DNA sequence: TATAAGCTTAGAGTTAACTCTAAGGTCAAC
DNA sequence: GTTGACCTTAGAGTTAACTCTAAGCTTATA
């Protein structure tokens, strides 16, 4: 039986966060001392670790709530329910990835295009590009590749 | 001279958002009607478009504030200041990308490992993996590659 | 037994970037 | 001259997931 500080140490989640998860119905302390102190069983600990793992995998607390309700009654739930949740999350992650990759590419292009030196920014190509609404993709690509097959 | 609804249409930013940007010092309407209606000049429009482009590129409103203060007085600022802001943002984007790619890989692995069928979740490998703290990377990789060079 | 560390709760604060509401003034058209 | 669409402001609400605070018990240690 662990106290909250011990569980905190064991899981790397703060006591605040553990109480927050409890308030939101994700976890619980099976026992309390007479004074009201939380005491966690091994089973509680495993549940908390499940939550942490799911969290690290990108699931929202809401997703995790669903996963947990499957977890406690696996017989009443199907693999499909689990994969539905997982696939939905993957779709979200992929969407974000696409967005970030586009940003990454733009930022790299911008950095390539600018001298980055101590001269004043009058002709800074980053500023120009942002002013031009980033049609610079083409400009810079042309400048950089000097012969690429533009669309 | 555009009214706010016209600028909204032109830029795709809502009137609410435009006022929000104004409140936060990013943009301004050069003129107001007697009744207090905002009127935007071409120069105002270009500034708003700059903000929008920068926003799409991933810059925070705070970053954009800095970029804008460079933009209005390029002589007093260096290319290096611009690249510093840009590079900082790229570092952030790269960090997020790494995190998301890891999630993506995990989620894909999880989906590969589970049948996703209508059978109950008693032996669902996704649930098992989350329970096991995802040491499954190895399990699944082994199962999938059936002969890969594990570390 | 006294102090300090740790526990409890309810509830407020944080962050970023909006998004919306309320209450009221303005303007163009019929 | 009266709709109805549009504008104004100040300020509250939204979202997710914490994070922190205050006020007050409890427990372990010296």
GROMACS .gro file of C-alpha atoms (C1' of nucleotides) in nm:
model
  362
    1UNK     CA    1   0.000   0.000   0.000
    2UNK     CA    2   0.150   0.325  -0.116
    3UNK     CA    3   0.083   0.677  -0.003
    4UNK     CA    4   0.029   0.934  -0.270
    5UNK     CA    5   0.383   1.065  -0.249
    6UNK     CA    6   0.515   0.715  -0.295
    7UNK     CA    7   0.293   0.655  -0.592
    8UNK     CA    8   0.405   0.987  -0.728
    9UNK     CA    9   0.766   0.882  -0.702
   10UNK     CA   10   0.695   0.543  -0.851
   11UNK     CA   11   0.509   0.678  -1.152
   12UNK     CA   12   0.670   1.014  -1.208
   13UNK     CA   13   0.331   1.182  -1.190
   14UNK     CA   14   0.292   1.456  -0.931
   15UNK     CA   15   0.057   1.408  -0.639
   16UNK     CA   16  -0.138   1.700  -0.781
   17UNK     CA   17  -0.177   1.521  -1.109
   18UNK     CA   18  -0.281   1.199  -0.939
   19UNK     CA   19  -0.554   1.381  -0.748
   20UNK     CA   20  -0.652   1.552  -1.070
   21UNK     CA   21  -0.686   1.217  -1.244
   22UNK     CA   22  -0.895   1.093  -0.956
   23UNK     CA   23  -1.122   1.393  -0.969
   24UNK     CA   24  -1.174   1.316  -1.335
   25UNK     CA   25  -1.263   0.957  -1.270
   26UNK     CA   26  -0.957   0.793  -1.418
   27UNK     CA   27  -0.800   0.649  -1.109
   28UNK     CA   28  -0.877   0.585  -0.748
   29UNK     CA   29  -0.717   0.484  -0.421
   30UNK     CA   30  -0.875   0.159  -0.308
   31UNK     CA   31  -0.821   0.244   0.055
   32UNK     CA   32  -0.804   0.540   0.281
   33UNK     CA   33  -0.649   0.569   0.624
   34UNK     CA   34  -0.870   0.675   0.913
   35UNK     CA   35  -0.750   1.027   0.860
   36UNK     CA   36  -0.846   1.014   0.495
   37UNK     CA   37  -0.502   0.957   0.345
   38UNK     CA   38  -0.509   0.775   0.014
   39UNK     CA   39  -0.357   0.428   0.000
   40UNK     CA   40  -0.293   0.262  -0.329
   41UNK     CA   41  -0.290  -0.113  -0.391
   42UNK     CA   42  -0.080  -0.286  -0.655
   43UNK     CA   43  -0.386  -0.294  -0.873
   44UNK     CA   44  -0.427   0.081  -0.835
   45UNK     CA   45  -0.065   0.126  -0.930
   46UNK     CA   46  -0.106  -0.079  -1.244
   47UNK     CA   47  -0.405   0.129  -1.342
   48UNK     CA   48  -0.211   0.449  -1.293
   49UNK     CA   49   0.070   0.311  -1.502
   50UNK     CA   50  -0.176   0.221  -1.773
   51UNK     CA   51  -0.298   0.580  -1.771
   52UNK     CA   52   0.054   0.711  -1.789
   53UNK     CA   53   0.145   0.484  -2.077
   54UNK     CA   54  -0.168   0.578  -2.266
   55UNK     CA   55  -0.096   0.943  -2.200
   56UNK     CA   56   0.255   0.907  -2.339
   57UNK     CA   57   0.109   0.742  -2.645
   58UNK     CA   58  -0.092   1.056  -2.710
   59UNK     CA   59  -0.435   0.958  -2.587
   60UNK     CA   60  -0.643   1.231  -2.428
   61UNK     CA   61  -0.781   1.183  -2.081
   62UNK     CA   62  -1.119   1.130  -2.238
   63UNK     CA   63  -0.984   0.855  -2.463
   64UNK     CA   64  -0.819   0.702  -2.162
   65UNK     CA   65  -1.147   0.702  -1.976
   66UNK     CA   66  -1.291   0.489  -2.252
   67UNK     CA   67  -0.992   0.260  -2.261
   68UNK     CA   68  -1.017   0.215  -1.886
   69UNK     CA   69  -1.379   0.118  -1.898
   70UNK     CA   70  -1.289  -0.146  -2.153
   71UNK     CA   71  -0.999  -0.253  -1.936
   72UNK     CA   72  -1.215  -0.330  -1.634
   73UNK     CA   73  -1.465  -0.533  -1.830
   74UNK     CA   74  -1.292  -0.678  -2.131
   75UNK     CA   75  -1.560  -0.939  -2.185
   76UNK     CA   76  -1.818  -0.675  -2.262
   77UNK     CA   77  -1.603  -0.493  -2.512
   78UNK     CA   78  -1.456  -0.582  -2.846
   79UNK     CA   79  -1.116  -0.539  -2.999
   80UNK     CA   80  -1.284  -0.321  -3.254
   81UNK     CA   81  -1.376  -0.068  -2.990
   82UNK     CA   82  -1.013  -0.052  -2.892
   83UNK     CA   83  -0.887  -0.014  -3.244
   84UNK     CA   84  -1.150   0.250  -3.316
   85UNK     CA   85  -1.013   0.465  -3.037
   86UNK     CA   86  -0.659   0.398  -3.147
   87UNK     CA   87  -0.724   0.465  -3.512
   88UNK     CA   88  -0.903   0.788  -3.433
   89UNK     CA   89  -0.600   0.901  -3.238
   90UNK     CA   90  -0.368   0.799  -3.518
   91UNK     CA   91  -0.570   1.008  -3.761
   92UNK     CA   92  -0.536   1.308  -3.533
   93UNK     CA   93  -0.166   1.252  -3.493
   94UNK     CA   94  -0.120   1.219  -3.866
   95UNK     CA   95  -0.307   1.541  -3.927
   96UNK     CA   96  -0.087   1.725  -3.682
   97UNK     CA   97   0.221   1.570  -3.831
   98UNK     CA   98   0.128   1.689  -4.176
   99UNK     CA   99   0.073   2.039  -4.048
  100UNK     CA  100   0.400   2.044  -3.858
  101UNK     CA  101   0.595   1.900  -4.148
  102UNK     CA  102   0.468   2.177  -4.367
  103UNK     CA  103   0.575   2.431  -4.107
  104UNK     CA  104   0.912   2.264  -4.076
  105UNK     CA  105   0.967   2.278  -4.447
  106UNK     CA  106   0.867   2.642  -4.465
  107UNK     CA  107   1.089   2.738  -4.174
  108UNK     CA  108   1.385   2.553  -4.321
  109UNK     CA  109   1.332   2.719  -4.654
  110UNK     CA  110   1.313   3.056  -4.485
  111UNK     CA  111   1.635   2.994  -4.296
  112UNK     CA  112   1.814   2.881  -4.608
  113UNK     CA  113   1.707   3.192  -4.787
  114UNK     CA  114   1.836   3.441  -4.531
  115UNK     CA  115   2.195   3.533  -4.463
  116UNK     CA  116   2.125   3.561  -4.093
  117UNK     CA  117   2.402   3.814  -4.063
  118UNK     CA  118   2.441   4.141  -3.875
  119UNK     CA  119   2.332   4.352  -4.174
  120UNK     CA  120   2.007   4.536  -4.139
  121UNK     CA  121   1.685   4.368  -4.237
  122UNK     CA  122   1.600   4.598  -4.528
  123UNK     CA  123   1.636   4.317  -4.776
  124UNK     CA  124   1.583   4.025  -4.542
  125UNK     CA  125   1.439   3.748  -4.751
  126UNK     CA  126   1.245   3.604  -4.459
  127UNK     CA  127   1.063   3.931  -4.414
  128UNK     CA  128   1.008   3.954  -4.786
  129UNK     CA  129   0.872   3.602  -4.795
  130UNK     CA  130   0.630   3.664  -4.511
  131UNK     CA  131   0.525   3.985  -4.680
  132UNK     CA  132   0.470   3.802  -5.005
  133UNK     CA  133   0.256   3.538  -4.840
  134UNK     CA  134   0.514   3.266  -4.886
  135UNK     CA  135   0.477   3.230  -5.257
  136UNK     CA  136   0.848   3.214  -5.194
  137UNK     CA  137   0.833   2.838  -5.197
  138UNK     CA  138   0.883   2.874  -5.563
  139UNK     CA  139   1.129   3.159  -5.551
  140UNK     CA  140   1.357   2.991  -5.306
  141UNK     CA  141   1.327   2.650  -5.461
  142UNK     CA  142   1.422   2.801  -5.793
  143UNK     CA  143   1.710   2.992  -5.640
  144UNK     CA  144   1.828   2.685  -5.452
  145UNK     CA  145   1.787   2.414  -5.709
  146UNK     CA  146   1.872   2.640  -6.002
  147UNK     CA  147   1.720   2.402  -6.251
  148UNK     CA  148   1.465   2.188  -6.075
  149UNK     CA  149   1.150   2.075  -6.248
  150UNK     CA  150   0.893   2.318  -6.117
  151UNK     CA  151   0.531   2.225  -6.156
  152UNK     CA  152  -1.061   5.164  -4.726
  153UNK     CA  153  -1.217   4.847  -4.601
  154UNK     CA  154  -1.460   4.791  -4.320
  155UNK     CA  155  -1.383   4.513  -4.081
  156UNK     CA  156  -1.622   4.271  -4.248
  157UNK     CA  157  -1.455   4.337  -4.580
  158UNK     CA  158  -1.112   4.283  -4.435
  159UNK     CA  159  -1.244   3.969  -4.276
  160UNK     CA  160  -1.362   3.839  -4.609
  161UNK     CA  161  -1.040   3.939  -4.779
  162UNK     CA  162  -0.815   3.769  -4.526
  163UNK     CA  163  -1.026   3.482  -4.406
  164UNK     CA  164  -0.982   3.597  -4.047
  165UNK     CA  165  -1.301   3.665  -3.853
  166UNK     CA  166  -1.385   4.015  -3.740
  167UNK     CA  167  -1.355   3.883  -3.387
  168UNK     CA  168  -1.005   3.766  -3.456
  169UNK     CA  169  -0.908   4.093  -3.616
  170UNK     CA  170  -1.026   4.285  -3.312
  171UNK     CA  171  -0.845   4.036  -3.095
  172UNK     CA  172  -0.523   4.096  -3.286
  173UNK     CA  173  -0.575   4.467  -3.249
  174UNK     CA  174  -0.627   4.437  -2.877
  175UNK     CA  175  -0.299   4.251  -2.861
  176UNK     CA  176  -0.113   4.517  -3.050
  177UNK     CA  177  -0.051   4.327  -3.370
  178UNK     CA  178  -0.262   4.525  -3.610
  179UNK     CA  179  -0.457   4.846  -3.630
  180UNK     CA  180  -0.707   5.032  -3.842
  181UNK     CA  181  -0.545   5.351  -3.962
  182UNK     CA  182  -0.877   5.530  -3.973
  183UNK     CA  183  -1.209   5.534  -3.801
  184UNK     CA  184  -1.539   5.673  -3.920
  185UNK     CA  185  -1.710   5.937  -3.711
  186UNK     CA  186  -1.915   5.664  -3.553
  187UNK     CA  187  -1.603   5.474  -3.463
  188UNK     CA  188  -1.612   5.212  -3.738
  189UNK     CA  189  -1.271   5.077  -3.828
  190UNK     CA  190  -1.136   5.153  -4.176
  191UNK     CA  191  -0.837   4.972  -4.308
  192UNK     CA  192  -0.589   5.106  -4.563
  193UNK     CA  193  -0.395   4.894  -4.810
  194UNK     CA  194  -0.102   4.915  -4.577
  195UNK     CA  195  -0.316   4.783  -4.292
  196UNK     CA  196  -0.428   4.499  -4.514
  197UNK     CA  197  -0.072   4.403  -4.597
  198UNK     CA  198   0.016   4.399  -4.231
  199UNK     CA  199  -0.277   4.173  -4.154
  200UNK     CA  200  -0.175   3.942  -4.435
  201UNK     CA  201   0.177   3.932  -4.295
  202UNK     CA  202   0.034   3.828  -3.961
  203UNK     CA  203  -0.176   3.561  -4.121
  204UNK     CA  204   0.114   3.422  -4.318
  205UNK     CA  205   0.334   3.417  -4.012
  206UNK     CA  206   0.060   3.248  -3.816
  207UNK     CA  207   0.026   2.979  -4.081
  208UNK     CA  208   0.398   2.927  -4.064
  209UNK     CA  209   0.365   2.839  -3.698
  210UNK     CA  210   0.477   3.158  -3.530
  211UNK     CA  211   0.304   3.250  -3.206
  212UNK     CA  212   0.140   3.587  -3.170
  213UNK     CA  213   0.429   3.689  -2.950
  214UNK     CA  214   0.680   3.593  -3.218
  215UNK     CA  215   0.476   3.782  -3.468
  216UNK     CA  216   0.484   4.089  -3.248
  217UNK     CA  217   0.862   4.079  -3.268
  218UNK     CA  218   0.861   4.021  -3.641
  219UNK     CA  219   0.626   4.314  -3.686
  220UNK     CA  220   0.845   4.550  -3.490
  221UNK     CA  221   1.132   4.450  -3.717
  222UNK     CA  222   0.909   4.494  -4.018
  223UNK     CA  223   0.827   4.856  -3.942
  224UNK     CA  224   1.188   4.954  -3.886
  225UNK     CA  225   1.407   4.721  -4.082
  226UNK     CA  226   1.704   4.955  -4.067
  227UNK     CA  227   1.728   4.915  -3.693
  228UNK     CA  228   1.717   4.539  -3.700
  229UNK     CA  229   1.941   4.271  -3.839
  230UNK     CA  230   1.879   3.959  -4.041
  231UNK     CA  231   2.019   3.771  -3.747
  232UNK     CA  232   1.731   3.883  -3.528
  233UNK     CA  233   1.494   3.745  -3.787
  234UNK     CA  234   1.673   3.415  -3.821
  235UNK     CA  235   1.695   3.383  -3.443
  236UNK     CA  236   1.318   3.398  -3.417
  237UNK     CA  237   1.280   3.162  -3.709
  238UNK     CA  238   1.534   2.914  -3.582
  239UNK     CA  239   1.380   2.910  -3.238
  240UNK     CA  240   1.047   2.826  -3.394
  241UNK     CA  241   1.204   2.555  -3.606
  242UNK     CA  242   1.353   2.399  -3.296
  243UNK     CA  243   1.011   2.394  -3.133
  244UNK     CA  244   0.852   2.245  -3.441
  245UNK     CA  245   1.119   1.980  -3.464
  246UNK     CA  246   1.069   1.885  -3.102
  247UNK     CA  247   0.698   1.845  -3.153
  248UNK     CA  248   0.756   1.649  -3.469
  249UNK     CA  249   0.979   1.405  -3.289
  250UNK     CA  250   0.720   1.354  -3.021
  251UNK     CA  251   0.440   1.306  -3.270
  252UNK     CA  252   0.642   1.070  -3.484
  253UNK     CA  253   0.703   0.857  -3.182
  254UNK     CA  254   0.331   0.854  -3.109
  255UNK     CA  255   0.255   0.773  -3.468
  256UNK     CA  256   0.489   0.479  -3.467
  257UNK     CA  257   0.347   0.348  -3.143
  258UNK     CA  258  -0.009   0.384  -3.262
  259UNK     CA  259   0.067   0.209  -3.589
  260UNK     CA  260   0.239  -0.071  -3.406
  261UNK     CA  261  -0.059  -0.105  -3.177
  262UNK     CA  262  -0.299  -0.119  -3.468
  263UNK     CA  263  -0.092  -0.378  -3.647
  264UNK     CA  264  -0.087  -0.593  -3.339
  265UNK     CA  265  -0.462  -0.607  -3.283
  266UNK     CA  266  -0.717  -0.796  -3.485
  267UNK     CA  267  -0.969  -0.517  -3.445
  268UNK     CA  268  -1.249  -0.767  -3.474
  269UNK     CA  269  -1.575  -0.817  -3.292
  270UNK     CA  270  -1.429  -1.064  -3.042
  271UNK     CA  271  -1.413  -0.952  -2.685
  272UNK     CA  272  -1.111  -0.767  -2.561
  273UNK     CA  273  -0.990  -1.030  -2.317
  274UNK     CA  274  -0.675  -1.086  -2.515
  275UNK     CA  275  -0.661  -0.756  -2.697
  276UNK     CA  276  -0.297  -0.690  -2.768
  277UNK     CA  277  -0.345  -0.315  -2.752
  278UNK     CA  278  -0.477  -0.340  -2.399
  279UNK     CA  279  -0.197  -0.579  -2.313
  280UNK     CA  280   0.059  -0.344  -2.457
  281UNK     CA  281  -0.072  -0.045  -2.265
  282UNK     CA  282  -0.080  -0.257  -1.954
  283UNK     CA  283   0.276  -0.364  -2.011
  284UNK     CA  284   0.394  -0.009  -2.052
  285UNK     CA  285   0.463  -0.054  -2.422
  286UNK     CA  286   0.765  -0.272  -2.381
  287UNK     CA  287   0.569  -0.425  -2.663
  288UNK     CA  288   0.779  -0.232  -2.908
  289UNK     CA  289   1.004  -0.525  -2.888
  290UNK     CA  290   0.735  -0.789  -2.873
  291UNK     CA  291   0.553  -0.665  -3.176
  292UNK     CA  292   0.864  -0.587  -3.372
  293UNK     CA  293   0.984  -0.939  -3.307
  294UNK     CA  294   0.649  -1.086  -3.400
  295UNK     CA  295   0.629  -0.871  -3.710
  296UNK     CA  296   0.981  -0.891  -3.840
  297UNK     CA  297   1.033  -1.248  -3.720
  298UNK     CA  298   1.406  -1.224  -3.746
  299UNK     CA  299   1.507  -0.860  -3.716
  300UNK     CA  300   1.827  -0.758  -3.545
  301UNK     CA  301   1.705  -0.656  -3.201
  302UNK     CA  302   1.934  -0.449  -2.989
  303DT     C1'  303   0.565   1.803   2.286
  304DA     C1'  304   0.685   2.071   1.933
  305DT     C1'  305   0.818   2.115   1.479
  306DA     C1'  306   0.831   1.997   1.006
  307DA     C1'  307   0.687   1.728   0.645
  308DG     C1'  308   0.305   1.542   0.435
  309DC     C1'  309  -0.180   1.481   0.374
  310DT     C1'  310  -0.676   1.662   0.291
  311DT     C1'  311  -1.029   1.960   0.023
  312DA     C1'  312  -1.228   2.314  -0.264
  313DG     C1'  313  -1.140   2.605  -0.575
  314DA     C1'  314  -0.863   2.943  -0.836
  315DG     C1'  315  -0.495   3.025  -1.180
  316DT     C1'  316  -0.225   2.909  -1.610
  317DT     C1'  317  -0.160   2.897  -2.125
  318DA     C1'  318  -0.271   3.030  -2.612
  319DA     C1'  319  -0.557   3.186  -2.924
  320DC     C1'  320  -0.941   3.255  -3.000
  321DT     C1'  321  -1.477   3.281  -2.968
  322DC     C1'  322  -1.878   3.452  -2.804
  323DT     C1'  323  -2.216   3.757  -2.550
  324DA     C1'  324  -2.454   4.160  -2.413
  325DA     C1'  325  -2.596   4.602  -2.467
  326DG     C1'  326  -2.620   4.942  -2.753
  327DG     C1'  327  -2.505   5.271  -3.163
  328DT     C1'  328  -2.514   5.320  -3.705
  329DC     C1'  329  -2.639   5.272  -4.174
  330DA     C1'  330  -2.862   5.136  -4.616
  331DA     C1'  331  -3.281   5.007  -4.812
  332DC     C1'  332  -3.765   4.993  -4.866
  333DG     C1'  333  -3.925   5.569  -4.024
  334DT     C1'  334  -3.847   5.121  -3.941
  335DT     C1'  335  -3.638   4.692  -4.024
  336DG     C1'  336  -3.220   4.426  -4.039
  337DA     C1'  337  -2.747   4.393  -4.109
  338DC     C1'  338  -2.336   4.566  -3.931
  339DC     C1'  339  -2.055   4.809  -3.608
  340DT     C1'  340  -1.879   4.930  -3.121
  341DT     C1'  341  -1.690   4.795  -2.638
  342DA     C1'  342  -1.593   4.536  -2.226
  343DG     C1'  343  -1.562   4.134  -2.060
  344DA     C1'  344  -1.678   3.642  -2.003
  345DG     C1'  345  -1.633   3.167  -2.185
  346DT     C1'  346  -1.375   2.781  -2.421
  347DT     C1'  347  -1.029   2.395  -2.429
  348DA     C1'  348  -0.701   2.057  -2.217
  349DA     C1'  349  -0.438   1.924  -1.880
  350DC     C1'  350  -0.254   2.048  -1.547
  351DT     C1'  351  -0.061   2.347  -1.145
  352DC     C1'  352  -0.101   2.595  -0.750
  353DT     C1'  353  -0.300   2.801  -0.318
  354DA     C1'  354  -0.512   2.827   0.123
  355DA     C1'  355  -0.659   2.656   0.535
  356DG     C1'  356  -0.640   2.306   0.816
  357DC     C1'  357  -0.551   1.806   0.977
  358DT     C1'  358  -0.201   1.407   1.065
  359DT     C1'  359   0.216   1.178   1.129
  360DA     C1'  360   0.696   1.102   1.203
  361DT     C1'  361   1.096   1.261   1.428
  362DA     C1'  362   1.384   1.471   1.783
   0.00000   0.00000   0.00000
